[in-house]
Each structure stands twice: as structure tokens, then as C-alpha cells.
PDB file of C-alpha atoms in Angstrom:
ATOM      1  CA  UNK T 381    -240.384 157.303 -51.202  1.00  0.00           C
ATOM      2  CA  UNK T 382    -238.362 153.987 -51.840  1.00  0.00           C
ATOM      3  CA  UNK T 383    -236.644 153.934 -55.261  1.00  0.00           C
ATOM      4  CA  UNK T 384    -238.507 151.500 -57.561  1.00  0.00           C
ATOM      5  CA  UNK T 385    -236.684 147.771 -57.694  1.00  0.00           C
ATOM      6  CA  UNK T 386    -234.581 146.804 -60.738  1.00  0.00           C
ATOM      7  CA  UNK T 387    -237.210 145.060 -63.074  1.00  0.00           C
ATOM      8  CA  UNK T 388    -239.045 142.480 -62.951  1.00  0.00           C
ATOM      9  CA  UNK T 389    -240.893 144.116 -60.593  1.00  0.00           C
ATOM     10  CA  UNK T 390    -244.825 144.502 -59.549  1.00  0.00           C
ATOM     11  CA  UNK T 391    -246.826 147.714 -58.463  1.00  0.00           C
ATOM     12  CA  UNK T 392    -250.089 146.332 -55.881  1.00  0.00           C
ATOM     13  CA  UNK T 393    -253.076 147.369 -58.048  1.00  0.00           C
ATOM     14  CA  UNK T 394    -255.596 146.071 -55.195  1.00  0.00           C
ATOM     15  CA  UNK T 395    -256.942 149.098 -53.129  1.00  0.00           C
ATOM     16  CA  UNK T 396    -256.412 146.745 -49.800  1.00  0.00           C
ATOM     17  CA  UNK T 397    -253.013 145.688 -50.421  1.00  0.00           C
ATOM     18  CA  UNK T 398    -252.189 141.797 -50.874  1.00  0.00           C
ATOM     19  CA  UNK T 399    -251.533 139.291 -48.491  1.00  0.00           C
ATOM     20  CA  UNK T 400    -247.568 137.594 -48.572  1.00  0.00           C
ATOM     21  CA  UNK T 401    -247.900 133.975 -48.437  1.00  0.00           C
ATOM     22  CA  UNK T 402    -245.735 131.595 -47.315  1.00  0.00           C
ATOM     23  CA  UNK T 403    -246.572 129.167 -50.383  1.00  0.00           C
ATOM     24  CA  UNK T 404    -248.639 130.129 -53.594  1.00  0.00           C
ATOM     25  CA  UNK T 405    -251.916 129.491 -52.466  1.00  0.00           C
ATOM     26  CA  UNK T 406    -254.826 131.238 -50.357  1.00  0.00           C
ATOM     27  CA  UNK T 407    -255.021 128.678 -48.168  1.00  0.00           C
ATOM     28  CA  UNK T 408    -251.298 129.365 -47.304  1.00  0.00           C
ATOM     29  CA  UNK T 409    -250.314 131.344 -43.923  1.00  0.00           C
ATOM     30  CA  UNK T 410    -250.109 134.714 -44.307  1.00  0.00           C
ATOM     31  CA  UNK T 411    -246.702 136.455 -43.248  1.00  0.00           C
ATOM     32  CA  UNK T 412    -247.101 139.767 -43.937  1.00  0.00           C
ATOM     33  CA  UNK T 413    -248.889 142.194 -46.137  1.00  0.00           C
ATOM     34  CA  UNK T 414    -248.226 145.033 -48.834  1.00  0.00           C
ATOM     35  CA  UNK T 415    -250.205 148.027 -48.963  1.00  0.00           C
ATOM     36  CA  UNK T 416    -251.267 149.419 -52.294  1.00  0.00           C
ATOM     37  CA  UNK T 417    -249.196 150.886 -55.040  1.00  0.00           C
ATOM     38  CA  UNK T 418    -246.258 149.114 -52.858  1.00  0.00           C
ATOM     39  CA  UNK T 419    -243.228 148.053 -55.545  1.00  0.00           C
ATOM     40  CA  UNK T 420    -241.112 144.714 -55.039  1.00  0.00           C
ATOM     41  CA  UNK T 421    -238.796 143.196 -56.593  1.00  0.00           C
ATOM     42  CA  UNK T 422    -240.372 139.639 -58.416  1.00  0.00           C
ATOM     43  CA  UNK T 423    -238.062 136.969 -58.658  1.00  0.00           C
ATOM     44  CA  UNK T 424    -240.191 134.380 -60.156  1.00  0.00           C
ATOM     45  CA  UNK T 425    -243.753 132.864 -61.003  1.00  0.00           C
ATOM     46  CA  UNK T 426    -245.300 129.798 -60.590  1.00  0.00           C
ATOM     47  CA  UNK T 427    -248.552 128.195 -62.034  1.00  0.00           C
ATOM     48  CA  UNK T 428    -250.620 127.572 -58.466  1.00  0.00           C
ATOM     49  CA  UNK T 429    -254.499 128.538 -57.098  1.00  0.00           C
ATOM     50  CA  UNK T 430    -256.461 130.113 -59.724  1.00  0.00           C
ATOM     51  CA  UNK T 431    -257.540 133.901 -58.024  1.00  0.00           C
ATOM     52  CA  UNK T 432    -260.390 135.309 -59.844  1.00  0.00           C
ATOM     53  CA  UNK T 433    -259.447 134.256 -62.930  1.00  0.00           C
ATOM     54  CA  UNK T 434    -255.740 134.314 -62.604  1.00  0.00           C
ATOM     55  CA  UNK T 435    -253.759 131.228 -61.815  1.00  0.00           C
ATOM     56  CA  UNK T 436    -250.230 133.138 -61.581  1.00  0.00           C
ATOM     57  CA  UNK T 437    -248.421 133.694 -57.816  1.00  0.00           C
ATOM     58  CA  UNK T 438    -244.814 135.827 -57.964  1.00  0.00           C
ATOM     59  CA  UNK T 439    -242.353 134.911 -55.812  1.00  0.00           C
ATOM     60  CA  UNK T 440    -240.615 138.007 -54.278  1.00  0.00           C
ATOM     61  CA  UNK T 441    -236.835 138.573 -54.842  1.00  0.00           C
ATOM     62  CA  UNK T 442    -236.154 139.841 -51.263  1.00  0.00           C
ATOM     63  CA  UNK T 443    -237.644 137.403 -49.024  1.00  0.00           C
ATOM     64  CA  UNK T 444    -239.206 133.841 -49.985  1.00  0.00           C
ATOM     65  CA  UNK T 445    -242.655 134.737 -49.831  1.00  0.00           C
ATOM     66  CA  UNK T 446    -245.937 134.690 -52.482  1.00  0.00           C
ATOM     67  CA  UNK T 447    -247.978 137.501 -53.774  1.00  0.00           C
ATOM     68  CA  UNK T 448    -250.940 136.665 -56.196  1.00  0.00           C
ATOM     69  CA  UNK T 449    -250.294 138.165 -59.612  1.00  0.00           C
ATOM     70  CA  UNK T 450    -254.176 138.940 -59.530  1.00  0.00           C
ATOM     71  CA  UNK T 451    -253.632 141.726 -57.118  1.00  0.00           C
ATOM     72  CA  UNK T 452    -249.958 142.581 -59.123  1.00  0.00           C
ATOM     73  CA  UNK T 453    -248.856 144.053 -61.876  1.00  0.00           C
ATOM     74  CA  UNK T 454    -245.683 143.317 -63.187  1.00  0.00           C
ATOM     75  CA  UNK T 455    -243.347 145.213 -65.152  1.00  0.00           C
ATOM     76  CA  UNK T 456    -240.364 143.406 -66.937  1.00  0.00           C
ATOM     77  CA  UNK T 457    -240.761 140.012 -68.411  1.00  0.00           C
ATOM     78  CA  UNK T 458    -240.706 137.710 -65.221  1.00  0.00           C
ATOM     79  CA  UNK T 459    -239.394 133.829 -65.292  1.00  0.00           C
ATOM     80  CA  UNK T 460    -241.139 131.118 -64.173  1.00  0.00           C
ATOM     81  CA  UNK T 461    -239.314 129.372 -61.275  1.00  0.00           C
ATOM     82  CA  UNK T 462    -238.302 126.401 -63.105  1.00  0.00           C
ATOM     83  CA  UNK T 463    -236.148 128.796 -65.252  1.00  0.00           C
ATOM     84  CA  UNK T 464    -234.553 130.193 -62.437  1.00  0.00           C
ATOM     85  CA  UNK T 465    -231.050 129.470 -60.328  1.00  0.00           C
ATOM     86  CA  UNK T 466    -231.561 128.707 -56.720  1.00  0.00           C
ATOM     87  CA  UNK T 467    -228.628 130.401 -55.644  1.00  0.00           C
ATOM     88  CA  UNK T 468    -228.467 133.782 -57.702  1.00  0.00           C
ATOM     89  CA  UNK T 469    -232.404 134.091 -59.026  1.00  0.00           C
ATOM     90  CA  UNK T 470    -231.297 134.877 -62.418  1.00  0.00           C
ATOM     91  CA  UNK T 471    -232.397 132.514 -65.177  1.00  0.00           C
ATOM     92  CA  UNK T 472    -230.127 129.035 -65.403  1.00  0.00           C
ATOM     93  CA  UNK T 473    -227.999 128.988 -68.355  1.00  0.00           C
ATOM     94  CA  UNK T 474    -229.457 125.449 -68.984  1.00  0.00           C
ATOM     95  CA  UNK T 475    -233.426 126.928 -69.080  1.00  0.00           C
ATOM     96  CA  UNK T 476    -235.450 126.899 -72.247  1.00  0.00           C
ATOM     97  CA  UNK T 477    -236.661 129.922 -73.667  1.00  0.00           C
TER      98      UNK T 477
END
């Protein structure tokens, strides 16, 4: 069994897995999939398409793809991408709160 990411990271909660998306929306291609109680590293979360009640998408921290957080849970306090670096995904030193 892997060894569980550094936090932030999510746990799948949904019993079929969840769809990686290239952007943070349903509508989005999917490019690959995560089977349930898979753990990955979150680098970031954005504001995007509201899924069944939940309007959160993570970005992961290995590869620049989208998981909805409705199908995630998260453990560790994760930025939103606006607070993040581009280059290092830790938070800017210039972010707010």
C-alpha cells in the first residue's frame, strides 16, 4: 500500500472512484480516474461547477489535473489557487490569509 501524501491531501469517499479532469468542470475531458479510498496529494482549490451541492474542485499536487471535492475529502487545510506559487505550490509570501 502507497504511503499516504504529506498533507493537504484527499481520501476518494465515492464508491466509483472520481473522474481527473483536465479543467474544474464536468464538462471537462476526462484524463484519468481514481478508484476509491485512493490518497493524493492536493495542491490547491478553486471555486468552479457546483457538484451536488459542492462548488469546490482540488487541483492535484502531482500532475495538473481536477478532482471534485464532492467526491474528496481532504485532510490538511488546503489553499485556494490564487494563494499559491506557480513554481513551488506552496502559498506566495505575498497571499492574504
Amino acid at each position: 500500500m502507497p504511503a499516504t501524501p504529506q498533507q493537504p491531501y484527499g481520501t476518494v469517499v465515492s464508491p466509483t472512484g472520481v473522474n481527473e479532469r483536465q479543467f474544474p468542470s464536468t464538462d471537462s475531458a476526462v484524463v484519468g480516474h481514481l478508484p476509491h479510498n485512493a490518497e493524493v496529494a492536493l495542491r490547491c482549490k478553486v471555486r468552479a461547477q457546483n457538484v451536488d451541492g459542492n462548488d469546490i474542485w482540488y487541483l492535484l499536487r502531482e500532475r495538473q489535473v481536477w478532482v471534485a471535492a464532492r467526491f474528496v475529502r481532504n485532510t490538511g487545510e488546503v489553499p485556494y489557487c490564487g494563494d499559491v506559487s506557480a513554481d513551488s505550490g506552496e502559498p506566495s509570501a505575498d497571499s492574504a490569509g
